[in-house]
Coordinates of C-alpha atoms and ligand atoms in Angstrom, one line a residue:
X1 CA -22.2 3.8 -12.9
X2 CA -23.4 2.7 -16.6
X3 CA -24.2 -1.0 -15.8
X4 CA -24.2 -1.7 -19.7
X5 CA -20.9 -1.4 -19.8
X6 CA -20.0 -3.7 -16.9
X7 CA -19.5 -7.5 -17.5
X8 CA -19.4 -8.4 -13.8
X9 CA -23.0 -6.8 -13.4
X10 CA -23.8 -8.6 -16.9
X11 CA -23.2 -12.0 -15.7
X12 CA -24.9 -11.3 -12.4
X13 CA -28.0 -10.5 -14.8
X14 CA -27.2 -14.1 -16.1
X15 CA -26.2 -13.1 -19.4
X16 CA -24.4 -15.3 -21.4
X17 CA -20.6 -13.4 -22.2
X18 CA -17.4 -13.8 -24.7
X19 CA -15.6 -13.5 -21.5
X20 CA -15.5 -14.2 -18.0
X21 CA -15.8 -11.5 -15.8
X22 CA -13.3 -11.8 -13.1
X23 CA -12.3 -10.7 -9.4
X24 CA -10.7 -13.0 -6.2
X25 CA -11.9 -13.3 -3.2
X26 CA -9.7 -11.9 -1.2
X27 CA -7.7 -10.2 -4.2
X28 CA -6.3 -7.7 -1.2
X29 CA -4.3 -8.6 1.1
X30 CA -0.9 -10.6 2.8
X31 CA 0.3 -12.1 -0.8
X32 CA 0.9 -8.3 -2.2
X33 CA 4.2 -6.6 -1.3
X34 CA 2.3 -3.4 -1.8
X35 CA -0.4 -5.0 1.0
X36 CA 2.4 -5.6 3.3
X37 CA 4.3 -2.5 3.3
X38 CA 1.0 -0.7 4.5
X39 CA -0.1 -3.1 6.9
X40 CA 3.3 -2.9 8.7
X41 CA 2.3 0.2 10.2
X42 CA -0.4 -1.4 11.9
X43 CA 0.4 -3.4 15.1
X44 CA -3.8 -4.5 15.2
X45 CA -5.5 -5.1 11.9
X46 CA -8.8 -3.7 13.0
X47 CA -6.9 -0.4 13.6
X48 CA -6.2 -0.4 9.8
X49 CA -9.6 -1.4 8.9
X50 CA -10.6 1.4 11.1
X51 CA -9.0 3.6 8.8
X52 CA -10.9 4.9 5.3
X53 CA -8.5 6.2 3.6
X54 CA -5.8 3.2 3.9
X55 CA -8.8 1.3 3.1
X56 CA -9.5 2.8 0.3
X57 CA -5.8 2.7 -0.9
X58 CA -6.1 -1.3 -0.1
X59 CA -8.4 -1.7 -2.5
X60 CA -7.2 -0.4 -5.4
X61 CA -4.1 -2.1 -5.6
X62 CA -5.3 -5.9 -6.7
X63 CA -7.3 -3.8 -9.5
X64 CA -4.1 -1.6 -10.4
X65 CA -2.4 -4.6 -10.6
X66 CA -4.4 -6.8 -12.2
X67 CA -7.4 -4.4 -14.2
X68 CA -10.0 -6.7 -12.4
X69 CA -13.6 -6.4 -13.5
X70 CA -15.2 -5.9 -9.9
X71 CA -13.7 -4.1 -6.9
X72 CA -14.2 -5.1 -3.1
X73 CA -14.4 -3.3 -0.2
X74 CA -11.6 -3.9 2.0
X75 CA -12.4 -4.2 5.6
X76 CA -13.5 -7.6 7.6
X77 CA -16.6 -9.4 8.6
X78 CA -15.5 -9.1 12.3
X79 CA -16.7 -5.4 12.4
X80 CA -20.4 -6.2 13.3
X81 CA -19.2 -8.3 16.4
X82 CA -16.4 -5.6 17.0
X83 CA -19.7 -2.8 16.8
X84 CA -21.5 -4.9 19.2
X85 CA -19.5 -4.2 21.7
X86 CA -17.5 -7.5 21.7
X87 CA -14.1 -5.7 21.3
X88 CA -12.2 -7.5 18.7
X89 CA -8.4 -7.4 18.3
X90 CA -5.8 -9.4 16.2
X91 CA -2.8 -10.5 17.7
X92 CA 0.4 -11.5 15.8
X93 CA 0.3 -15.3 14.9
X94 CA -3.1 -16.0 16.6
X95 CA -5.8 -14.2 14.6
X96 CA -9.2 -12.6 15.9
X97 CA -9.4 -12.1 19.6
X98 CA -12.5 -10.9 21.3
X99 CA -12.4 -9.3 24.6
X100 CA -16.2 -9.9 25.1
X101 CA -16.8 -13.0 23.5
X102 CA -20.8 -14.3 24.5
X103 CA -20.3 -16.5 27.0
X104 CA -23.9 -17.1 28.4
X105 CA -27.9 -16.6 27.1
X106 CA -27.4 -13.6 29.1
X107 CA -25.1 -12.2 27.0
X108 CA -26.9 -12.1 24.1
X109 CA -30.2 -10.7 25.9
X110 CA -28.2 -7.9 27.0
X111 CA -26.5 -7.0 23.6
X112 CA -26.9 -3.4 22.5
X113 CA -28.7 -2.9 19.0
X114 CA -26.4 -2.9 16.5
X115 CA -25.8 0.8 15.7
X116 CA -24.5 1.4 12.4
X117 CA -22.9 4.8 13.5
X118 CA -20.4 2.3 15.0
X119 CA -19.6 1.2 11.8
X120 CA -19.2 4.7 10.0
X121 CA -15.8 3.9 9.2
X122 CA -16.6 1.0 6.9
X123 CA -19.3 3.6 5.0
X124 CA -16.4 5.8 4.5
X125 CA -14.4 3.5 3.2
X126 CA -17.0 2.6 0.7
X127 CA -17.7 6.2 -0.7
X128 CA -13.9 6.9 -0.7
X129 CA -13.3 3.6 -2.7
X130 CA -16.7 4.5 -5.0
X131 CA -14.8 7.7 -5.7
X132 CA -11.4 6.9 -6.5
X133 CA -12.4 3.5 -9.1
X134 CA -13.6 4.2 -12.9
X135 CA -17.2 4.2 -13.0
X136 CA -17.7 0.8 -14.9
X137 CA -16.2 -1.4 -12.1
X138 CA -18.7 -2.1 -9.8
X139 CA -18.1 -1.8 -5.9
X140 CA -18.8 -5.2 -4.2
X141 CA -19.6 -4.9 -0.1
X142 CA -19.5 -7.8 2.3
X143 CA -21.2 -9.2 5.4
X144 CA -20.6 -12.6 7.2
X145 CA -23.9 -14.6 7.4
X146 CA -25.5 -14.4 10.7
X147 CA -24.4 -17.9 11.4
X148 CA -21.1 -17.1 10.8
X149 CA -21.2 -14.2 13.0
X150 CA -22.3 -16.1 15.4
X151 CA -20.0 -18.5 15.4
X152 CA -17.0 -15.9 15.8
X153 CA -19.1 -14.2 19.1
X154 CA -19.7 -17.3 20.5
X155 CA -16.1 -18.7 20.1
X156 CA -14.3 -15.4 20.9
X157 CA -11.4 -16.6 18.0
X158 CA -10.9 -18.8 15.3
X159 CA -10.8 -22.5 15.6
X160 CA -11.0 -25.7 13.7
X161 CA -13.8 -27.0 14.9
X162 CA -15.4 -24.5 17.0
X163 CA -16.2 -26.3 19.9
X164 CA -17.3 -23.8 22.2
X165 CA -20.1 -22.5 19.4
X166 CA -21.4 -26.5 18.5
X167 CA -21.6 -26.8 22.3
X168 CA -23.7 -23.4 23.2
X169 CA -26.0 -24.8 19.8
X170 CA -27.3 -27.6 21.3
X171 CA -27.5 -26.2 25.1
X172 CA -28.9 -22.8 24.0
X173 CA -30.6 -23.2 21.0
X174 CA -33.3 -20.1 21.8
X175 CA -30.4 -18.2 22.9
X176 CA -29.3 -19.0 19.8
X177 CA -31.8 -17.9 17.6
X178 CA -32.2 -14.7 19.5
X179 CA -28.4 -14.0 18.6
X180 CA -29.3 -15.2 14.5
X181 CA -32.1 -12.8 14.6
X182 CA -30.5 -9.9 15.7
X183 CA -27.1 -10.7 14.0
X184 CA -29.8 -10.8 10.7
X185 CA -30.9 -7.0 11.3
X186 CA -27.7 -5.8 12.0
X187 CA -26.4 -7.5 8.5
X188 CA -29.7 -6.0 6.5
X189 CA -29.0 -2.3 7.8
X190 CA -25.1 -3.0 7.7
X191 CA -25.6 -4.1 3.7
X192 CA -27.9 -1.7 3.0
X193 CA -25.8 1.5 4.8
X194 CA -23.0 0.4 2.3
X195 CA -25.5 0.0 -0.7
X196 CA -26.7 4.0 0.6
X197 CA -22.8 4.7 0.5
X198 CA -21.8 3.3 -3.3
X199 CA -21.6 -0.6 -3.4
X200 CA -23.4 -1.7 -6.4
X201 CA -23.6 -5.8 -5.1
X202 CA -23.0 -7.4 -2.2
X203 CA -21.7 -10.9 -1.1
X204 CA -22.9 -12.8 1.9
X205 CA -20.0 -14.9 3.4
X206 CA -21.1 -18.0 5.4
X207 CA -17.3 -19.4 5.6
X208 CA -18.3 -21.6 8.5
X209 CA -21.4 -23.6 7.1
X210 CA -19.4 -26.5 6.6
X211 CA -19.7 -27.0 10.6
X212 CA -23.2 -27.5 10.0
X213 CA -25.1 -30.9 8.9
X214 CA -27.8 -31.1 6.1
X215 CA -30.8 -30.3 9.0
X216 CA -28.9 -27.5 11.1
X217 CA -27.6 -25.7 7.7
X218 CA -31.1 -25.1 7.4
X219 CA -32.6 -24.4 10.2
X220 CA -29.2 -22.3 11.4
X221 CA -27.7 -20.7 8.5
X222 CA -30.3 -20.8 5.3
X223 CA -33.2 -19.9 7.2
X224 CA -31.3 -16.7 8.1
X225 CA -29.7 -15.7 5.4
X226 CA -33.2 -16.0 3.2
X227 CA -34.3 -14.0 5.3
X228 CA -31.9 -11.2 5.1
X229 CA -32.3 -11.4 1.1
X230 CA -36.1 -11.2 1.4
X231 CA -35.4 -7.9 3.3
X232 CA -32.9 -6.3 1.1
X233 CA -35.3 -7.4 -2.1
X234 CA -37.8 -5.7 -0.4
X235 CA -35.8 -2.3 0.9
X236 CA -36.5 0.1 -1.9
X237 CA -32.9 1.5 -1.5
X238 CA -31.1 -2.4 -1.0
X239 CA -34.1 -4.0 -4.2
X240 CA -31.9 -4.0 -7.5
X241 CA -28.9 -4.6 -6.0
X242 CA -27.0 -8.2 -6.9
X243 CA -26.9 -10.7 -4.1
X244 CA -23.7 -13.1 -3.9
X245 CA -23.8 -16.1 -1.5
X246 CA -20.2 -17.6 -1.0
X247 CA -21.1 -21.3 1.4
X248 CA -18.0 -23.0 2.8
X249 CA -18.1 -26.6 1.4
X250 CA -21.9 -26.5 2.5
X251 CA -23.1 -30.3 3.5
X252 CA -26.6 -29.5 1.5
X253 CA -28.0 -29.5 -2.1
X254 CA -27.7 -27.1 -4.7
X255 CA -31.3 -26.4 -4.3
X256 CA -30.8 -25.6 -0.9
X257 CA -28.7 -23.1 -2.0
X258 CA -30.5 -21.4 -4.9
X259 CA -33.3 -21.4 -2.2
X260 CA -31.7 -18.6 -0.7
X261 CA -32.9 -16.9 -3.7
X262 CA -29.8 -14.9 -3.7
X263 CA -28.5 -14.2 -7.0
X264 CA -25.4 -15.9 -7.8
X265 CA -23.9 -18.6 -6.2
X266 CA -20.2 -18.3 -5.2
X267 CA -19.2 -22.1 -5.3
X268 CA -16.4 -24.0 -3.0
X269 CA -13.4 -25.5 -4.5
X270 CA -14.8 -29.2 -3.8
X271 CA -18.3 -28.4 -5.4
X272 CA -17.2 -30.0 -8.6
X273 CA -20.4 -32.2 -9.5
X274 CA -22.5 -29.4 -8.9
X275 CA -25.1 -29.6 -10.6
X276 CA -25.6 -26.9 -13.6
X277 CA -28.2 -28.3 -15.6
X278 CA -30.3 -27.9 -11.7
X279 CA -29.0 -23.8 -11.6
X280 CA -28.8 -23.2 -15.4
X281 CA -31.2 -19.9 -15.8
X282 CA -31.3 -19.7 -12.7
X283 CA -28.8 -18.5 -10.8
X284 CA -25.7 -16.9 -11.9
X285 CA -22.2 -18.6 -10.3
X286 CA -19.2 -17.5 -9.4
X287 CA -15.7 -19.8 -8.9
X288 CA -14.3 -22.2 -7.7
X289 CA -10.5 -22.6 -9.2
X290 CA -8.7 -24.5 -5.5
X291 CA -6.7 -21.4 -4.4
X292 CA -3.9 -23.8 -3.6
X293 CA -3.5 -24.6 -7.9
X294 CA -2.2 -21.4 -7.5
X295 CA 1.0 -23.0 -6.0
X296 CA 1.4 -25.4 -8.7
X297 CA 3.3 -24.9 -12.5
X298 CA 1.9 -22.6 -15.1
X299 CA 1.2 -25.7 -17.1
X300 CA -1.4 -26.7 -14.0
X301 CA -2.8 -23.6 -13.1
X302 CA -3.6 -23.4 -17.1
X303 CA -5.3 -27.1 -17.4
X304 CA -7.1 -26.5 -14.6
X305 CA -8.7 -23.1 -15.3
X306 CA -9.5 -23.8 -18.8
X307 CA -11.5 -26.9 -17.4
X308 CA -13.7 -24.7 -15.3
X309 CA -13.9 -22.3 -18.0
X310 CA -15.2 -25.1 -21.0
X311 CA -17.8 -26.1 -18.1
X312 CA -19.4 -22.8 -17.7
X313 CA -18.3 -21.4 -21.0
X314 CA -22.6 -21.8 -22.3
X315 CA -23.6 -20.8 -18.6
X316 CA -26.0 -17.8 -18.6
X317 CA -24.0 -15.6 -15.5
X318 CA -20.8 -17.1 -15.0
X319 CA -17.9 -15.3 -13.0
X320 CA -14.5 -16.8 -12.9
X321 CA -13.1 -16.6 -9.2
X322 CA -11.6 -19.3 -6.9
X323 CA -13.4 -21.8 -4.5
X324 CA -11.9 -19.7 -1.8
X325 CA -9.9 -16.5 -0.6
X326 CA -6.2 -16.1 -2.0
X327 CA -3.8 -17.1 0.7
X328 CA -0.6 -15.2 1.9
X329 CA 1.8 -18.0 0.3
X330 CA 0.5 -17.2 -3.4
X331 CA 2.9 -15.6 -5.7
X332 CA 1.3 -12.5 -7.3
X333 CA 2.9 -13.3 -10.9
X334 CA 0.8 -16.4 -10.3
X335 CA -2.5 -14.0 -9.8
X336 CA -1.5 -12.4 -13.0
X337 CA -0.5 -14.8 -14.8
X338 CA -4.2 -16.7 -14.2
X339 CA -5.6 -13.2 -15.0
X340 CA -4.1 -12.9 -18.0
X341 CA -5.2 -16.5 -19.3
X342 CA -8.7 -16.3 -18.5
X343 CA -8.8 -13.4 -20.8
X344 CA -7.3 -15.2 -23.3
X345 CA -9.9 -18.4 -23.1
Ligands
1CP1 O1 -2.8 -10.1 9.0 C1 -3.4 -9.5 8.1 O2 -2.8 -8.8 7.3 C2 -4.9 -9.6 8.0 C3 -5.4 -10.5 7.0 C4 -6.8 -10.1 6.7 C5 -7.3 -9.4 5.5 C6 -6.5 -8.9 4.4 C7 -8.0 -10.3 7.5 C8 -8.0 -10.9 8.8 N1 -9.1 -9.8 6.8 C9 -8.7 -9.3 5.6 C10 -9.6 -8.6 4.7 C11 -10.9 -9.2 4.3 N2 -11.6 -10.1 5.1 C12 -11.6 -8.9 3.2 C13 -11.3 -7.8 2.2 C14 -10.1 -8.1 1.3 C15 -10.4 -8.6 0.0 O3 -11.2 -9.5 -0.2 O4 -9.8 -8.1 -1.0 C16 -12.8 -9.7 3.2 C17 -13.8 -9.8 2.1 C18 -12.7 -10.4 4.4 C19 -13.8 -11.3 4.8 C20 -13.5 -12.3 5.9 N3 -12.9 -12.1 7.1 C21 -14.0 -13.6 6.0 C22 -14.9 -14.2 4.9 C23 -14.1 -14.7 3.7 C24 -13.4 -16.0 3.9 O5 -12.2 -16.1 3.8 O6 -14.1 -17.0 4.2 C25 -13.6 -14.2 7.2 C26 -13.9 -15.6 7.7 C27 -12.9 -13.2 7.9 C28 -12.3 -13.3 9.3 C29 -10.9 -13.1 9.2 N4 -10.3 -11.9 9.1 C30 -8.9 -12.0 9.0 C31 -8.6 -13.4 9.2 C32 -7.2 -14.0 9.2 C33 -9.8 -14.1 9.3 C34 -10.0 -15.6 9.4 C35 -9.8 -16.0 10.8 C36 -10.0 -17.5 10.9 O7 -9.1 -18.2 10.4 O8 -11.1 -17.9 11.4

């Protein structure tokens, strides 16, 4: 890697840039014909993420498509519960399905330690994705946040509202924070495994914080996930390497956020008055075009990009992405089409 060359890594230094780095969260995946054709030989999705080498195949195609300036790893949050023994499956038209789902305190006392050689797969995956992209386009991995982890264990599936999780919160709450501190070890030696196997940043996604009020995002998600930072700033192998925090339209300040102390902010499609004058130098951020513009006319999708982009345009360590993953309905010409205009700004 020559990180001088890289803009993605430039703006995660909080440099100031003529351009916009960009990549989309969830840039692989159902809106690609290319994505589709593979995962059709797949009757369960963990199967394919099970699989390097189609993994590493899945990830190249958003940046052979679209030359974008960071790659991902492709492969799920879901694994850590999956390596914990909780067996997860998905199932046509219903989405994650646990098998062993924690149901009691018990459960979680009796959870093995997470064991990374469970996970070997997703390592792989890494190194053969490392290997096949150019050397100046970094190699982003990916963990839920430990309350988000939770949250799938607990609930055994997705939901709205996750009933079952808010419920076992506020009957179980040392349960709980057994579960958040374990779930936190497993996500430090999980990051730092794929930092050992070639990701250059990584991205911490807490996609269910918005369940959580002002108080419990606190004492439930941030206090967690500042934690896990503090111990990949302190791993000599994990130190260097760029921190992303992506927080589902969190119900807390920016300060809250920048607290974390992670490095750049990955912000929500409804945090529009964020405040920048608060994070200017010092904290780089990543976003937030609504992924659902991306359904509108050119002459939209233009207006409102270049509106994010005159806001951030000064900003010392600005990426452009959107608020939120690309979803299955998006027309890829749309993708490309934003691509291409960004550049252009
Ligand atoms: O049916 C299919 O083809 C599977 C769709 C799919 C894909 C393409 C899932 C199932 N996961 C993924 C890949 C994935 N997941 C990536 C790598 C692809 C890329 O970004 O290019 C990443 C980073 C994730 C992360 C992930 N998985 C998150 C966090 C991001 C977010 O959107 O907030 C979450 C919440 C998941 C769980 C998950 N995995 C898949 C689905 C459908 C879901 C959501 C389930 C739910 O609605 O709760």
């Amino acid at each position: 890697m020559s990180p001088s060359k890289s803009i993605f890594l430039k703006a995660l230094n909080r440099e100031i840039l003529p351009t916009a780095p960009i990549w989309y969260m969830r840039q692989a995946g159902r809106y690609m014909p290319e994505y589709r054709a593979i995962r059709k030989k797949f009757s369960n999705f963990m199967d394919m993420c099970k699989n390097p080498e189609v993994c590493c195949e899945l990830a190249l195609q958003p940046l052979n498509a679209y030359e974008l300036d960071a790659a991902i790893l492709f492969s799920d949050i879901l694994t850590v519960p999956d390596a914990l023994g909780m067996e997860v499956n998905f199932i046509e038209g219903k989405g994650p399905i646990f098998n062993n789902p924690i149901n009691t305190a018990n459960d979680i006392f009796n959870l093995p330690i997470f064991d990374p050689e469970n996970v070997s797969y997703v390592f792989e995956a890494v190194s053969n994705i490392k290997n096949a992209i150019h050397e100046d386009i970094p190699l982003i991995g990916f963990t839920g946040s430990p309350w988000t982890l939770a949250a799938y264990s607990i609930e055994g599936q997705s939901s709205k509202n996750f009933n079952k999780t808010i419920g076992f919160l506020k009957e179980q709450p040392h349960a709980m924070e057994t579960l958040l501190t374990m779930l936190t070890d497993a996500c430090f030696i999980y990051l730092r495994k794929q930092v050992q196997s070639g990701a250059d940043v990584v991205q911490i996604f807490d996609s269910w914080a918005n369940l959580l009020n002002e108080k419990e995002i606190e004492s439930i998600s941030h206090k967690y996930i500042k934690n896990l930072i503090q111990y990949l700033k302190q791993d000599s192998i994990t130190k260097d390497i760029p921190i992303i925090l992506f927080s589902r339209d969190p119900k807390c300040s920016s300060n809250s956020l920048i607290e974390t102390k992670a490095d750049c902010l990955s912000l929500y499609s409804t945090m529009v008055n964020f405040e920048k004058e608060l994070t200017y130098g010092r904290v780089a951020i990543q976003g937030n075009l609504n992924p659902k513009i991306l359904l509108e006319s050119r002459n939209i999708i233009k207006d409102e990009t270049y509106k994010i982009l005159s806001k951030y345009k000064d900003y010392p360590g600005y990426i452009f992405n959107l608020g939120h993953g690309i979803t299955p309905d998006i027309n890829p010409d749309n993708v490309k089409y934003l691509t291409d205009i960004v550049r252009e700004f």
